[in-house]
Amino acid sequence: MTGTRNTDTRERLLEAAADLIAAHPGQDVPLRAICERVGVKMPTLYHFFGNKEGLLGAVVEHGFDLYMALKTQAEPDPDPLRNLRSGWDLHVSFGLENPAFYALMYGQVAPGSRSTAEDRPTRALLGLMEQAHAQGRLRVDPQQATDHVLAANIGVTLRQIITRTPDPALSAAMREATIEAITGLSAPAADVGPAEQASALLAALPLAPEGFSAPEADLLRHWLGRISAAKATD
């Protein structure tokens, strides 16, 4: 019983620290404020984490633990590119549902530093890219493909966290553009649904599409927007 209570207290301290740090970016959050939120004394925090650096490291580690647990639960697909698509969506979903942890995991960084916890999802993605490369489906090497996907996936997630506005159409368009960039091929219709295809087309549509009057172009954008929004309400 004591072990369960200790685990609950530790996790509540981690969640309180993540929330307070994310709510005050760039500011020093007193350890006392974290303890007060949880209702414990300072010695309890020191018992679990040793010092502030230990707490921050544990917060980031815990965030990656939560994320990797979700990835482990997800049903893998034998096709590495379909697996990449589902992994992209899971990554964005995790960030939007856990903005405090995500901001610490990927948003608050120091030049030249890298959390060792971040290596776990990076290695998993590199494995997918190596599988796709072995199948002759990449036009860049696996490491470059991994870096490209991570930069785009993290960027689109942080953007939605910053604006506090989930944008599934933007995420889908970025995902398909990224996959096209590393493979050289547009996504087959079997791999993506109408909502994703409409999102990609909407993102690529020029301001004045050739052959369309202004009212026709506005109507086209309206219907593509309606179709791409359908996935968000499924």
Short mmCIF file of C-alpha atoms in Angstrom, two decimals:
data_model
loop_
_atom_site.label_atom_id
_atom_site.label_comp_id
_atom_site.label_asym_id
_atom_site.label_seq_id
_atom_site.Cartn_x
_atom_site.Cartn_y
_atom_site.Cartn_z
CA MET A 1 0.00 0.00 0.00
CA THR A 2 2.87 2.37 0.87
CA GLY A 3 4.52 1.65 -2.50
CA THR A 4 1.34 2.58 -4.37
CA ARG A 5 1.01 5.79 -2.35
CA ASN A 6 4.65 6.70 -3.09
CA THR A 7 4.13 6.09 -6.81
CA ASP A 8 1.00 8.27 -6.86
CA THR A 9 2.81 11.08 -5.02
CA ARG A 10 5.78 10.93 -7.38
CA GLU A 11 3.55 11.08 -10.47
CA ARG A 12 1.53 13.96 -9.04
CA LEU A 13 4.77 15.86 -8.42
CA LEU A 14 5.87 15.19 -12.00
CA GLU A 15 2.53 16.37 -13.41
CA ALA A 16 2.51 19.47 -11.19
CA ALA A 17 6.06 20.35 -12.25
CA ALA A 18 5.23 19.89 -15.94
CA ASP A 19 2.09 22.04 -15.66
CA LEU A 20 3.78 24.88 -13.77
CA ILE A 21 6.90 24.95 -15.96
CA ALA A 22 4.85 24.92 -19.16
CA ALA A 23 2.59 27.69 -17.79
CA HIS A 24 5.62 29.91 -17.06
CA PRO A 25 8.03 29.37 -19.99
CA GLY A 26 11.47 30.80 -19.42
CA GLN A 27 10.74 31.50 -15.75
CA ASP A 28 12.09 29.80 -12.66
CA VAL A 29 9.34 27.80 -10.97
CA PRO A 30 9.99 27.47 -7.21
CA LEU A 31 10.05 23.93 -5.91
CA ARG A 32 7.84 25.10 -3.07
CA ALA A 33 5.08 25.98 -5.56
CA ILE A 34 5.23 22.46 -6.97
CA CYS A 35 4.99 20.97 -3.48
CA GLU A 36 2.09 23.23 -2.53
CA ARG A 37 0.13 22.17 -5.60
CA VAL A 38 0.49 18.51 -4.60
CA GLY A 39 0.09 19.14 -0.87
CA VAL A 40 3.44 17.78 0.29
CA LYS A 41 6.51 19.21 2.04
CA MET A 42 9.87 19.94 0.41
CA PRO A 43 11.61 16.89 1.95
CA THR A 44 9.17 14.68 0.04
CA LEU A 45 10.25 16.20 -3.27
CA TYR A 46 13.93 15.82 -2.37
CA HIS A 47 13.27 12.22 -1.34
CA PHE A 48 12.05 11.35 -4.84
CA PHE A 49 14.26 13.55 -7.03
CA GLY A 50 17.26 14.76 -5.04
CA ASN A 51 17.29 18.30 -6.47
CA LYS A 52 15.68 20.50 -9.10
CA GLU A 53 17.79 19.12 -11.94
CA GLY A 54 16.75 15.62 -10.94
CA LEU A 55 13.10 16.67 -10.98
CA LEU A 56 13.33 18.25 -14.44
CA GLY A 57 15.08 15.22 -15.85
CA ALA A 58 12.43 12.95 -14.33
CA VAL A 59 9.64 15.09 -15.81
CA VAL A 60 11.06 14.72 -19.31
CA GLU A 61 11.68 10.99 -18.79
CA HIS A 62 8.12 10.50 -17.55
CA GLY A 63 6.75 12.30 -20.59
CA PHE A 64 8.62 9.96 -22.92
CA ASP A 65 7.47 6.97 -20.84
CA LEU A 66 3.85 8.01 -21.40
CA TYR A 67 4.46 8.52 -25.11
CA MET A 68 6.25 5.21 -25.65
CA ALA A 69 3.53 3.36 -23.74
CA LEU A 70 1.00 4.65 -26.28
CA LYS A 71 3.24 3.62 -29.19
CA THR A 72 3.63 0.14 -27.71
CA GLN A 73 -0.15 -0.24 -27.42
CA ALA A 74 -0.72 0.77 -31.05
CA GLU A 75 -1.27 -2.05 -33.53
CA PRO A 76 1.80 -2.15 -35.83
CA ASP A 77 1.31 -2.21 -39.59
CA PRO A 78 3.61 -4.36 -41.75
CA ASP A 79 3.87 -1.47 -44.23
CA PRO A 80 6.47 1.02 -42.87
CA LEU A 81 4.85 4.04 -44.57
CA ARG A 82 1.39 3.26 -43.23
CA ASN A 83 3.08 2.75 -39.86
CA LEU A 84 4.71 6.16 -40.30
CA ARG A 85 1.34 7.79 -40.96
CA SER A 86 -0.29 6.29 -37.88
CA GLY A 87 2.79 7.13 -35.80
CA TRP A 88 2.67 10.74 -36.99
CA ASP A 89 -0.99 11.05 -35.96
CA LEU A 90 -0.30 9.43 -32.57
CA HIS A 91 2.58 11.85 -31.98
CA VAL A 92 0.38 14.90 -32.69
CA SER A 93 -2.47 13.49 -30.60
CA PHE A 94 -0.14 12.88 -27.64
CA GLY A 95 1.18 16.43 -27.83
CA LEU A 96 -2.28 17.98 -27.92
CA GLU A 97 -3.52 15.82 -25.05
CA ASN A 98 -0.37 16.35 -22.93
CA PRO A 99 0.83 19.87 -23.81
CA ALA A 100 2.70 20.42 -20.54
CA PHE A 101 4.81 17.28 -20.88
CA TYR A 102 5.28 17.79 -24.63
CA ALA A 103 6.50 21.37 -24.18
CA LEU A 104 9.22 20.08 -21.86
CA MET A 105 10.05 17.08 -24.03
CA TYR A 106 10.47 18.98 -27.29
CA GLY A 107 9.90 22.69 -26.70
CA GLN A 108 12.29 23.75 -23.93
CA VAL A 109 15.77 22.88 -25.12
CA ALA A 110 19.29 24.13 -24.51
CA PRO A 111 21.76 24.42 -27.41
CA GLY A 112 23.89 21.30 -27.68
CA SER A 113 21.87 19.32 -25.14
CA ARG A 114 19.71 16.31 -25.84
CA SER A 115 17.66 14.14 -23.52
CA THR A 116 18.68 10.49 -23.64
CA ALA A 117 14.97 9.66 -23.24
CA GLU A 118 14.39 11.16 -26.69
CA ASP A 119 16.54 8.42 -28.20
CA ARG A 120 13.79 5.82 -27.74
CA PRO A 121 11.21 7.22 -30.19
CA THR A 122 14.01 8.35 -32.51
CA ARG A 123 15.40 4.80 -32.71
CA ALA A 124 11.90 3.43 -33.37
CA LEU A 125 11.41 5.86 -36.25
CA LEU A 126 14.87 5.12 -37.65
CA GLY A 127 13.94 1.43 -37.67
CA LEU A 128 10.88 2.22 -39.79
CA MET A 129 12.97 4.27 -42.20
CA GLU A 130 15.54 1.49 -42.51
CA GLN A 131 12.71 -0.91 -43.32
CA ALA A 132 11.36 1.44 -46.00
CA HIS A 133 14.88 1.92 -47.39
CA ALA A 134 15.40 -1.85 -47.61
CA GLN A 135 12.21 -1.99 -49.70
CA GLY A 136 13.59 0.65 -52.08
CA ARG A 137 10.94 3.20 -51.08
CA LEU A 138 13.14 6.12 -49.94
CA ARG A 139 14.99 8.61 -52.09
CA VAL A 140 17.14 9.74 -49.14
CA ASP A 141 19.11 7.73 -46.60
CA PRO A 142 17.26 6.48 -43.48
CA GLN A 143 18.93 8.95 -41.09
CA GLN A 144 18.02 11.94 -43.27
CA ALA A 145 14.46 10.63 -43.59
CA THR A 146 14.26 10.25 -39.80
CA ASP A 147 15.49 13.80 -39.23
CA HIS A 148 13.07 15.17 -41.82
CA VAL A 149 10.06 13.43 -40.28
CA LEU A 150 10.99 14.43 -36.72
CA ALA A 151 11.50 18.09 -37.63
CA ALA A 152 8.14 18.27 -39.40
CA ASN A 153 6.18 16.21 -36.88
CA ILE A 154 7.50 18.12 -33.86
CA GLY A 155 7.06 21.45 -35.61
CA VAL A 156 3.42 20.91 -36.54
CA THR A 157 2.64 19.64 -33.04
CA LEU A 158 4.28 22.59 -31.27
CA ARG A 159 2.51 24.98 -33.62
CA GLN A 160 -0.89 23.61 -32.61
CA ILE A 161 0.05 23.69 -28.92
CA ILE A 162 1.18 27.32 -29.20
CA THR A 163 -2.01 28.40 -30.98
CA ARG A 164 -4.17 26.15 -28.80
CA THR A 165 -6.05 25.25 -31.97
CA PRO A 166 -6.01 21.63 -33.19
CA ASP A 167 -5.65 21.67 -36.97
CA PRO A 168 -6.00 18.15 -38.41
CA ALA A 169 -5.99 19.51 -41.97
CA LEU A 170 -2.61 21.18 -41.46
CA SER A 171 -1.19 18.07 -39.80
CA ALA A 172 -2.38 15.79 -42.61
CA ALA A 173 -1.02 18.11 -45.29
CA MET A 174 2.36 18.33 -43.55
CA ARG A 175 2.44 14.57 -43.08
CA GLU A 176 1.80 13.83 -46.76
CA ALA A 177 4.24 16.53 -47.91
CA THR A 178 6.90 15.03 -45.65
CA ILE A 179 6.32 11.51 -46.92
CA GLU A 180 6.44 12.76 -50.51
CA ALA A 181 9.71 14.56 -49.76
CA ILE A 182 11.46 11.45 -48.46
CA THR A 183 9.96 8.99 -50.97
CA GLY A 184 9.44 11.11 -54.08
CA LEU A 185 5.97 9.67 -54.44
CA SER A 186 2.54 11.02 -53.62
CA ALA A 187 0.50 8.87 -51.25
CA PRO A 188 -1.55 6.17 -52.97
CA ALA A 189 -5.28 6.61 -52.55
CA ALA A 190 -5.42 3.31 -50.66
CA ASP A 191 -3.16 4.70 -47.96
CA VAL A 192 -5.11 7.85 -47.18
CA GLY A 193 -8.77 8.70 -47.02
CA PRO A 194 -10.73 11.53 -48.66
CA ALA A 195 -10.14 13.86 -45.70
CA GLU A 196 -6.36 13.58 -45.96
CA GLN A 197 -6.40 13.90 -49.75
CA ALA A 198 -8.64 16.97 -49.55
CA SER A 199 -6.31 18.49 -46.93
CA ALA A 200 -3.27 17.97 -49.13
CA LEU A 201 -5.04 19.42 -52.18
CA LEU A 202 -6.27 22.42 -50.19
CA ALA A 203 -2.75 23.11 -48.93
CA ALA A 204 -1.32 22.92 -52.47
CA LEU A 205 -4.07 24.94 -54.17
CA PRO A 206 -2.74 28.22 -55.63
CA LEU A 207 -4.34 31.53 -54.73
CA ALA A 208 -5.87 31.81 -58.20
CA PRO A 209 -6.29 28.30 -59.68
CA GLU A 210 -6.01 28.33 -63.46
CA GLY A 211 -9.37 27.89 -65.19
CA PHE A 212 -11.44 28.92 -62.15
CA SER A 213 -13.23 32.18 -61.60
CA ALA A 214 -12.84 33.78 -58.15
CA PRO A 215 -16.29 32.56 -56.95
CA GLU A 216 -15.54 29.07 -58.29
CA ALA A 217 -12.17 29.00 -56.51
CA ASP A 218 -13.82 30.09 -53.25
CA LEU A 219 -16.44 27.36 -53.62
CA LEU A 220 -13.73 24.77 -54.32
CA ARG A 221 -11.85 25.80 -51.16
CA HIS A 222 -15.10 25.67 -49.20
CA TRP A 223 -15.87 22.09 -50.24
CA LEU A 224 -12.28 20.90 -49.77
CA GLY A 225 -12.34 22.43 -46.30
CA ARG A 226 -15.59 20.66 -45.49
CA ILE A 227 -14.19 17.31 -46.64
CA SER A 228 -10.87 17.72 -44.82
CA ALA A 229 -12.68 18.67 -41.60
CA ALA A 230 -14.71 15.46 -41.70
CA LYS A 231 -11.88 13.42 -40.13
CA ALA A 232 -11.80 15.70 -37.10
CA THR A 233 -15.44 14.89 -36.33
CA ASP A 234 -15.22 11.12 -36.90
#
